[in-house]
Amino acid sequence: MPLPHAAPWLHAVPLEGYAHDLHAALRQRPRSISPKYFYDDAGSALFERICELPEYYPTRTELALLRSHAAEMAALMGEAVQLIEYGAGALRKVRLLLDALSAPHSFVPVDISGPHLLAACRALQAEHASLAIQPVVADFTRPHDLPARPQRGQRVGFFPGSSIGNFSPDQALEFLRMAAQELRGGALLIGVDLVKDPAVLHAAYNDAQGVTAAFNLNVLARAQRELGAELDPAGFAHSAFYNAPLQRIEMHLQSRGRQQIRLDQRVYEFEDGETLHTEHSHKFSVAGFQTLAARAGFKAGPVWQDAREWFALLWLQAPAA
């Protein structure tokens, strides 16, 4: 079914941006590329499979918190709220909030994967016929336009999944500062993955079915499909491990020997064992994250954690409008 509120807010994500960033990643040492390039249609579908894996605890833990506390969260949001979801994806978690809200003004999901987002919005619209859904296809970490603020209710951001952990500390602070300005007079509800036993973390990123490995390798498969890169995906192995001093999981694509990647007539050499760093996922303490958010202008509010203290949802009050 069509989304009558969608069209004015769609923004194309240029393919040349991927080519530019991949060239930059392959030129530098050590080699590293943003995890946002995981999320084409194939990558988004693989991530949805990851969320269902028995080893991958974050999704089911956060969903349980939302089921238990959505009414409390909705009460803080109030009536006529404009709910902004950053990195919206399949819109699974936000349904629990929307079901608990009283007469929301609108829902604005922001995601870089346009077809995946719009398909999810069509399904959501079928469930909430009266809800104004205004999807924004954009890189939410960069400047982007949003629909006008509601005249009566507040604007609240929702950033689940501990995706903030994919940023470097500087990038996380930059995003929080941007969100603090974008959400002035409102708040941010954000999910963060907490520091825990490294064995639990290792299993979550090295699942027995190999879905996370396929998700990681999709970065190279996407370069072949979209950019015409000449490479052998089978020549690279998925590598994920917990870097304890930096309190983060790191994901890499490790070369299984000496080989080349050709992109736009340029040749990039890989030595045996050399890696392309594709993602890191920082783990936090509640107090540590609240301190980071305070540097961006937020004030700490309620916190919801599971009994094992593996995951937390934090309410952060944005600066006054």
mmCIF file of C-alpha atoms in Angstrom:
data_model
loop_
_atom_site.group_PDB
_atom_site.id
_atom_site.type_symbol
_atom_site.label_atom_id
_atom_site.label_comp_id
_atom_site.label_asym_id
_atom_site.label_seq_id
_atom_site.Cartn_x
_atom_site.Cartn_y
_atom_site.Cartn_z
ATOM 1 C CA MET A 1 0.000 0.000 0.000
ATOM 2 C CA PRO A 2 1.342 3.500 -0.728
ATOM 3 C CA LEU A 3 2.761 5.732 1.962
ATOM 4 C CA PRO A 4 1.114 9.111 1.372
ATOM 5 C CA HIS A 5 3.413 10.891 3.832
ATOM 6 C CA ALA A 6 6.687 9.503 2.471
ATOM 7 C CA ALA A 7 7.646 11.188 -0.773
ATOM 8 C CA PRO A 8 8.832 14.649 0.378
ATOM 9 C CA TRP A 9 11.377 13.149 2.754
ATOM 10 C CA LEU A 10 13.218 10.628 0.564
ATOM 11 C CA HIS A 11 16.899 11.270 -0.069
ATOM 12 C CA ALA A 12 19.039 9.231 -2.451
ATOM 13 C CA VAL A 13 22.218 7.660 -1.117
ATOM 14 C CA PRO A 14 24.729 8.117 -3.977
ATOM 15 C CA LEU A 15 26.590 5.004 -5.143
ATOM 16 C CA GLU A 16 29.695 7.082 -5.810
ATOM 17 C CA GLY A 17 29.966 7.620 -2.052
ATOM 18 C CA TYR A 18 30.531 3.890 -1.611
ATOM 19 C CA ALA A 19 33.180 3.824 -4.354
ATOM 20 C CA HIS A 20 34.957 6.843 -2.854
ATOM 21 C CA ASP A 21 34.975 5.364 0.639
ATOM 22 C CA LEU A 22 36.095 1.923 -0.561
ATOM 23 C CA HIS A 23 39.024 3.452 -2.463
ATOM 24 C CA ALA A 24 39.945 5.408 0.674
ATOM 25 C CA ALA A 25 39.697 2.260 2.787
ATOM 26 C CA LEU A 26 41.919 0.249 0.454
ATOM 27 C CA ARG A 27 44.561 2.997 0.218
ATOM 28 C CA GLN A 28 45.070 3.462 3.956
ATOM 29 C CA ARG A 29 46.973 1.346 6.471
ATOM 30 C CA PRO A 30 45.522 -0.233 8.478
ATOM 31 C CA ARG A 31 42.580 -0.714 6.152
ATOM 32 C CA SER A 32 39.130 0.133 7.519
ATOM 33 C CA ILE A 33 35.682 0.937 6.098
ATOM 34 C CA SER A 34 32.449 2.132 7.701
ATOM 35 C CA PRO A 35 29.980 -0.610 8.734
ATOM 36 C CA LYS A 36 27.169 1.352 7.089
ATOM 37 C CA TYR A 37 28.145 -0.409 3.846
ATOM 38 C CA PHE A 38 26.939 -3.723 5.249
ATOM 39 C CA TYR A 39 23.366 -2.592 4.713
ATOM 40 C CA ASP A 40 22.332 -3.092 1.120
ATOM 41 C CA ASP A 41 19.278 -5.338 0.623
ATOM 42 C CA ALA A 42 21.310 -8.534 1.007
ATOM 43 C CA GLY A 43 23.153 -7.240 4.064
ATOM 44 C CA SER A 44 19.971 -6.009 5.726
ATOM 45 C CA ALA A 45 18.364 -9.432 5.213
ATOM 46 C CA LEU A 46 21.419 -11.163 6.685
ATOM 47 C CA PHE A 47 21.352 -8.880 9.718
ATOM 48 C CA GLU A 48 17.714 -9.781 10.334
ATOM 49 C CA ARG A 49 18.820 -13.440 10.383
ATOM 50 C CA ILE A 50 21.617 -12.588 12.834
ATOM 51 C CA CYS A 51 19.062 -11.089 15.208
ATOM 52 C CA GLU A 52 17.302 -14.483 15.395
ATOM 53 C CA LEU A 53 20.442 -16.523 16.164
ATOM 54 C CA PRO A 54 20.657 -18.256 19.551
ATOM 55 C CA GLU A 55 24.115 -16.794 20.198
ATOM 56 C CA TYR A 56 23.080 -13.215 19.440
ATOM 57 C CA TYR A 57 21.605 -12.000 22.741
ATOM 58 C CA PRO A 58 21.255 -8.203 22.136
ATOM 59 C CA THR A 59 18.069 -8.281 20.070
ATOM 60 C CA ARG A 60 16.020 -10.604 22.251
ATOM 61 C CA THR A 61 17.286 -8.910 25.443
ATOM 62 C CA GLU A 62 16.344 -5.451 24.206
ATOM 63 C CA LEU A 63 12.977 -6.691 22.949
ATOM 64 C CA ALA A 64 12.248 -8.167 26.386
ATOM 65 C CA LEU A 65 13.048 -4.810 27.994
ATOM 66 C CA LEU A 66 10.737 -3.026 25.578
ATOM 67 C CA ARG A 67 7.905 -5.493 26.189
ATOM 68 C CA SER A 68 8.245 -5.040 29.939
ATOM 69 C CA HIS A 69 8.668 -1.269 30.045
ATOM 70 C CA ALA A 70 7.106 0.191 26.860
ATOM 71 C CA ALA A 71 4.261 1.732 28.868
ATOM 72 C CA GLU A 72 6.717 3.607 31.100
ATOM 73 C CA MET A 73 8.667 4.816 28.085
ATOM 74 C CA ALA A 74 5.497 5.892 26.279
ATOM 75 C CA ALA A 75 4.389 7.849 29.345
ATOM 76 C CA LEU A 76 7.659 9.811 29.229
ATOM 77 C CA MET A 77 7.105 10.547 25.535
ATOM 78 C CA GLY A 78 3.581 11.854 26.113
ATOM 79 C CA GLU A 79 0.815 12.574 23.624
ATOM 80 C CA ALA A 80 1.425 13.881 20.109
ATOM 81 C CA VAL A 81 5.071 12.782 20.148
ATOM 82 C CA GLN A 82 7.074 12.815 16.934
ATOM 83 C CA LEU A 83 9.150 9.639 17.181
ATOM 84 C CA ILE A 84 12.400 9.594 15.174
ATOM 85 C CA GLU A 85 14.110 6.211 14.779
ATOM 86 C CA TYR A 86 17.769 6.331 13.732
ATOM 87 C CA GLY A 87 18.963 3.336 11.708
ATOM 88 C CA ALA A 88 15.411 2.043 11.574
ATOM 89 C CA GLY A 89 15.906 -1.207 9.642
ATOM 90 C CA ALA A 90 12.997 -3.659 9.864
ATOM 91 C CA LEU A 91 10.999 -1.556 12.384
ATOM 92 C CA ARG A 92 10.561 -4.540 14.685
ATOM 93 C CA LYS A 93 11.377 -2.948 18.039
ATOM 94 C CA VAL A 94 9.583 0.340 17.495
ATOM 95 C CA ARG A 95 6.263 -1.494 17.143
ATOM 96 C CA LEU A 96 6.303 -2.113 20.885
ATOM 97 C CA LEU A 97 6.599 1.627 21.523
ATOM 98 C CA LEU A 98 4.019 2.597 18.915
ATOM 99 C CA ASP A 99 1.499 0.170 20.407
ATOM 100 C CA ALA A 100 1.968 1.835 23.799
ATOM 101 C CA LEU A 101 1.847 5.463 22.630
ATOM 102 C CA SER A 102 -1.167 7.725 23.021
ATOM 103 C CA ALA A 103 -2.073 9.523 19.778
ATOM 104 C CA PRO A 104 1.447 9.979 18.366
ATOM 105 C CA HIS A 105 1.929 12.888 15.979
ATOM 106 C CA SER A 106 4.083 10.912 13.536
ATOM 107 C CA PHE A 107 6.781 8.299 13.118
ATOM 108 C CA VAL A 108 9.947 9.201 11.179
ATOM 109 C CA PRO A 109 12.230 6.203 10.488
ATOM 110 C CA VAL A 110 15.670 7.134 9.117
ATOM 111 C CA ASP A 111 17.792 4.488 7.377
ATOM 112 C CA ILE A 112 20.392 4.255 4.613
ATOM 113 C CA SER A 113 18.845 1.185 2.913
ATOM 114 C CA GLY A 114 15.923 2.661 0.978
ATOM 115 C CA PRO A 115 14.130 -0.404 -0.458
ATOM 116 C CA HIS A 116 14.436 -2.293 2.835
ATOM 117 C CA LEU A 117 13.111 0.692 4.805
ATOM 118 C CA LEU A 118 10.169 1.392 2.501
ATOM 119 C CA ALA A 119 9.108 -2.260 2.503
ATOM 120 C CA ALA A 120 9.134 -2.212 6.310
ATOM 121 C CA CYS A 121 7.126 1.036 6.320
ATOM 122 C CA ARG A 122 4.461 -0.455 4.057
ATOM 123 C CA ALA A 123 4.025 -3.367 6.452
ATOM 124 C CA LEU A 124 3.868 -1.007 9.436
ATOM 125 C CA GLN A 125 1.331 1.246 7.713
ATOM 126 C CA ALA A 126 -0.939 -1.755 7.179
ATOM 127 C CA GLU A 127 -0.915 -2.291 10.963
ATOM 128 C CA HIS A 128 -1.309 1.405 11.880
ATOM 129 C CA ALA A 129 -3.571 2.896 9.219
ATOM 130 C CA SER A 130 -3.952 6.275 10.959
ATOM 131 C CA LEU A 131 -0.277 6.741 11.821
ATOM 132 C CA ALA A 132 1.624 9.366 9.808
ATOM 133 C CA ILE A 133 4.776 7.527 8.687
ATOM 134 C CA GLN A 134 7.405 9.750 7.082
ATOM 135 C CA PRO A 135 10.471 7.683 6.114
ATOM 136 C CA VAL A 136 13.784 9.401 5.444
ATOM 137 C CA VAL A 137 16.278 7.450 3.332
ATOM 138 C CA ALA A 138 19.574 8.953 4.437
ATOM 139 C CA ASP A 139 22.806 8.396 6.315
ATOM 140 C CA PHE A 140 21.652 9.488 9.761
ATOM 141 C CA THR A 141 25.238 10.147 10.890
ATOM 142 C CA ARG A 142 25.462 13.027 8.410
ATOM 143 C CA PRO A 143 23.331 16.161 8.074
ATOM 144 C CA HIS A 144 19.816 15.249 6.942
ATOM 145 C CA ASP A 145 16.411 16.874 6.760
ATOM 146 C CA LEU A 146 13.490 15.857 8.950
ATOM 147 C CA PRO A 147 9.790 16.750 8.739
ATOM 148 C CA ALA A 148 8.687 19.788 10.727
ATOM 149 C CA ARG A 149 8.449 19.471 14.499
ATOM 150 C CA PRO A 150 4.999 18.912 16.015
ATOM 151 C CA GLN A 151 3.396 22.059 17.392
ATOM 152 C CA ARG A 152 2.109 20.388 20.549
ATOM 153 C CA GLY A 153 4.103 17.241 21.368
ATOM 154 C CA GLN A 154 7.834 16.693 21.800
ATOM 155 C CA ARG A 155 10.346 15.143 19.405
ATOM 156 C CA VAL A 156 11.918 11.950 20.774
ATOM 157 C CA GLY A 157 14.702 9.931 19.182
ATOM 158 C CA PHE A 158 14.862 6.128 19.333
ATOM 159 C CA PHE A 159 18.227 4.480 18.633
ATOM 160 C CA PRO A 160 18.025 0.790 19.576
ATOM 161 C CA GLY A 161 20.366 -2.144 19.064
ATOM 162 C CA SER A 162 23.484 -0.553 20.573
ATOM 163 C CA SER A 163 24.351 0.715 17.097
ATOM 164 C CA ILE A 164 26.088 3.601 18.872
ATOM 165 C CA GLY A 165 28.782 1.040 19.667
ATOM 166 C CA ASN A 166 29.731 0.895 15.981
ATOM 167 C CA PHE A 167 31.075 4.438 16.214
ATOM 168 C CA SER A 168 34.500 5.423 17.447
ATOM 169 C CA PRO A 169 34.355 7.402 20.729
ATOM 170 C CA ASP A 170 34.771 10.648 18.765
ATOM 171 C CA GLN A 171 32.085 9.646 16.263
ATOM 172 C CA ALA A 172 29.717 8.646 19.073
ATOM 173 C CA LEU A 173 30.148 12.037 20.702
ATOM 174 C CA GLU A 174 29.615 13.782 17.352
ATOM 175 C CA PHE A 175 26.392 11.828 16.753
ATOM 176 C CA LEU A 176 25.102 12.541 20.260
ATOM 177 C CA ARG A 177 25.790 16.246 19.828
ATOM 178 C CA MET A 178 23.895 16.242 16.531
ATOM 179 C CA ALA A 179 21.002 14.332 18.140
ATOM 180 C CA ALA A 180 20.935 16.705 21.109
ATOM 181 C CA GLN A 181 20.346 19.606 18.730
ATOM 182 C CA GLU A 182 17.901 17.715 16.527
ATOM 183 C CA LEU A 183 15.875 16.607 19.571
ATOM 184 C CA ARG A 184 15.965 19.897 21.508
ATOM 185 C CA GLY A 185 13.131 20.059 24.005
ATOM 186 C CA GLY A 186 12.631 16.298 23.775
ATOM 187 C CA ALA A 187 14.688 13.222 24.553
ATOM 188 C CA LEU A 188 16.614 10.223 23.221
ATOM 189 C CA LEU A 189 15.840 6.591 24.097
ATOM 190 C CA ILE A 190 18.970 4.614 23.273
ATOM 191 C CA GLY A 191 20.036 0.988 23.621
ATOM 192 C CA VAL A 192 23.586 0.147 24.723
ATOM 193 C CA ASP A 193 25.316 -3.206 25.015
ATOM 194 C CA LEU A 194 27.115 -3.571 28.345
ATOM 195 C CA VAL A 195 30.561 -4.971 29.188
ATOM 196 C CA LYS A 196 30.320 -8.696 29.994
ATOM 197 C CA ASP A 197 32.118 -12.063 29.823
ATOM 198 C CA PRO A 198 34.254 -12.103 26.622
ATOM 199 C CA ALA A 199 33.109 -15.667 25.886
ATOM 200 C CA VAL A 200 29.519 -14.443 25.532
ATOM 201 C CA LEU A 201 30.660 -11.688 23.194
ATOM 202 C CA HIS A 202 32.823 -14.024 21.095
ATOM 203 C CA ALA A 203 29.935 -16.434 20.537
ATOM 204 C CA ALA A 204 27.590 -13.607 19.526
ATOM 205 C CA TYR A 205 29.865 -12.553 16.656
ATOM 206 C CA ASN A 206 31.031 -16.043 15.593
ATOM 207 C CA ASP A 207 27.771 -17.958 15.281
ATOM 208 C CA ALA A 208 27.777 -21.655 14.463
ATOM 209 C CA GLN A 209 25.661 -21.181 11.306
ATOM 210 C CA GLY A 210 28.106 -18.696 9.770
ATOM 211 C CA VAL A 211 25.490 -15.994 9.217
ATOM 212 C CA THR A 212 27.681 -13.268 10.718
ATOM 213 C CA ALA A 213 30.539 -14.407 8.469
ATOM 214 C CA ALA A 214 28.265 -14.077 5.411
ATOM 215 C CA PHE A 215 27.158 -10.638 6.625
ATOM 216 C CA ASN A 216 30.792 -9.536 6.935
ATOM 217 C CA LEU A 217 31.794 -10.966 3.541
ATOM 218 C CA ASN A 218 28.823 -9.212 1.910
ATOM 219 C CA VAL A 219 30.890 -6.012 1.939
ATOM 220 C CA LEU A 220 33.085 -7.578 -0.753
ATOM 221 C CA ALA A 221 30.188 -9.204 -2.593
ATOM 222 C CA ARG A 222 28.462 -5.819 -2.694
ATOM 223 C CA ALA A 223 31.609 -4.229 -4.158
ATOM 224 C CA GLN A 224 31.459 -6.818 -6.941
ATOM 225 C CA ARG A 225 27.744 -6.323 -7.604
ATOM 226 C CA GLU A 226 27.530 -2.562 -7.426
ATOM 227 C CA LEU A 227 31.003 -1.294 -8.265
ATOM 228 C CA GLY A 228 32.325 -4.011 -10.577
ATOM 229 C CA ALA A 229 35.247 -4.734 -8.265
ATOM 230 C CA GLU A 230 37.422 -7.674 -9.313
ATOM 231 C CA LEU A 231 38.170 -9.839 -6.289
ATOM 232 C CA ASP A 232 37.725 -13.301 -4.828
ATOM 233 C CA PRO A 233 35.447 -13.254 -1.749
ATOM 234 C CA ALA A 234 36.549 -16.818 -0.971
ATOM 235 C CA GLY A 235 40.049 -15.424 -0.567
ATOM 236 C CA PHE A 236 38.983 -13.654 2.631
ATOM 237 C CA ALA A 237 37.954 -15.049 6.011
ATOM 238 C CA HIS A 238 35.629 -13.630 8.659
ATOM 239 C CA SER A 239 37.491 -12.688 11.830
ATOM 240 C CA ALA A 240 35.792 -11.347 14.988
ATOM 241 C CA PHE A 241 37.296 -10.993 18.456
ATOM 242 C CA TYR A 242 36.978 -8.994 21.672
ATOM 243 C CA ASN A 243 39.618 -6.302 22.175
ATOM 244 C CA ALA A 244 39.509 -6.048 25.976
ATOM 245 C CA PRO A 245 41.663 -2.905 26.416
ATOM 246 C CA LEU A 246 39.360 -0.985 24.058
ATOM 247 C CA GLN A 247 36.206 -2.753 25.331
ATOM 248 C CA ARG A 248 35.020 -3.547 21.837
ATOM 249 C CA ILE A 249 34.364 -6.395 19.439
ATOM 250 C CA GLU A 250 36.286 -6.008 16.181
ATOM 251 C CA MET A 251 35.263 -7.561 12.862
ATOM 252 C CA HIS A 252 37.751 -7.943 10.037
ATOM 253 C CA LEU A 253 38.030 -9.579 6.636
ATOM 254 C CA GLN A 254 41.363 -11.377 6.684
ATOM 255 C CA SER A 255 43.221 -12.211 3.482
ATOM 256 C CA ARG A 256 43.888 -15.939 3.012
ATOM 257 C CA GLY A 257 47.073 -15.273 1.058
ATOM 258 C CA ARG A 258 48.608 -12.683 -1.231
ATOM 259 C CA GLN A 259 46.016 -11.297 -3.621
ATOM 260 C CA GLN A 260 44.678 -8.192 -5.351
ATOM 261 C CA ILE A 261 41.473 -6.181 -5.465
ATOM 262 C CA ARG A 262 40.870 -4.203 -8.671
ATOM 263 C CA LEU A 263 38.518 -1.237 -8.478
ATOM 264 C CA ASP A 264 38.092 1.385 -11.222
ATOM 265 C CA GLN A 265 41.387 0.382 -12.869
ATOM 266 C CA ARG A 266 43.259 0.669 -9.585
ATOM 267 C CA VAL A 267 44.969 -2.328 -8.028
ATOM 268 C CA TYR A 268 45.263 -2.853 -4.268
ATOM 269 C CA GLU A 269 47.602 -5.526 -2.920
ATOM 270 C CA PHE A 270 46.805 -7.637 0.134
ATOM 271 C CA GLU A 271 49.480 -9.600 1.950
ATOM 272 C CA ASP A 272 48.713 -12.938 3.576
ATOM 273 C CA GLY A 273 46.922 -12.240 6.853
ATOM 274 C CA GLU A 274 46.296 -8.552 6.107
ATOM 275 C CA THR A 275 42.808 -7.358 7.049
ATOM 276 C CA LEU A 276 40.089 -4.924 6.111
ATOM 277 C CA HIS A 277 38.508 -3.750 9.372
ATOM 278 C CA THR A 278 34.745 -3.673 8.747
ATOM 279 C CA GLU A 279 33.175 -3.025 12.154
ATOM 280 C CA HIS A 280 33.778 -2.457 15.816
ATOM 281 C CA SER A 281 31.140 -2.689 18.511
ATOM 282 C CA HIS A 282 31.977 -0.883 21.735
ATOM 283 C CA LYS A 283 30.563 -2.135 25.017
ATOM 284 C CA PHE A 284 29.691 0.312 27.803
ATOM 285 C CA SER A 285 28.907 0.738 31.455
ATOM 286 C CA VAL A 286 25.738 2.696 32.233
ATOM 287 C CA ALA A 287 27.652 5.374 34.139
ATOM 288 C CA GLY A 288 30.270 5.637 31.417
ATOM 289 C CA PHE A 289 27.670 6.133 28.704
ATOM 290 C CA GLN A 290 25.761 8.703 30.728
ATOM 291 C CA THR A 291 29.013 10.645 31.131
ATOM 292 C CA LEU A 292 29.561 10.542 27.364
ATOM 293 C CA ALA A 293 25.984 11.715 26.726
ATOM 294 C CA ALA A 294 26.410 14.560 29.231
ATOM 295 C CA ARG A 295 29.334 15.860 27.165
ATOM 296 C CA ALA A 296 26.871 16.162 24.261
ATOM 297 C CA GLY A 297 24.353 18.112 26.343
ATOM 298 C CA PHE A 298 21.994 15.354 27.496
ATOM 299 C CA LYS A 299 20.834 14.842 31.083
ATOM 300 C CA ALA A 300 20.597 11.320 32.476
ATOM 301 C CA GLY A 301 17.134 9.909 33.099
ATOM 302 C CA PRO A 302 15.593 6.499 33.783
ATOM 303 C CA VAL A 303 17.529 3.324 32.894
ATOM 304 C CA TRP A 304 16.073 -0.115 32.149
ATOM 305 C CA GLN A 305 18.357 -3.192 32.374
ATOM 306 C CA ASP A 306 17.849 -6.954 32.198
ATOM 307 C CA ALA A 307 18.520 -9.114 35.261
ATOM 308 C CA ARG A 308 21.957 -10.210 33.973
ATOM 309 C CA GLU A 309 22.901 -6.584 33.245
ATOM 310 C CA TRP A 310 23.867 -7.487 29.691
ATOM 311 C CA PHE A 311 21.963 -4.660 27.986
ATOM 312 C CA ALA A 312 20.401 -1.321 28.904
ATOM 313 C CA LEU A 313 17.940 1.192 27.499
ATOM 314 C CA LEU A 314 18.671 4.745 28.642
ATOM 315 C CA TRP A 315 16.393 7.799 28.625
ATOM 316 C CA LEU A 316 18.419 10.944 27.944
ATOM 317 C CA GLN A 317 16.817 14.369 28.227
ATOM 318 C CA ALA A 318 17.822 16.700 25.398
ATOM 319 C CA PRO A 319 18.647 20.375 25.991
ATOM 320 C CA ALA A 320 15.747 22.808 26.164
ATOM 321 C CA ALA A 321 14.327 24.074 22.906
#
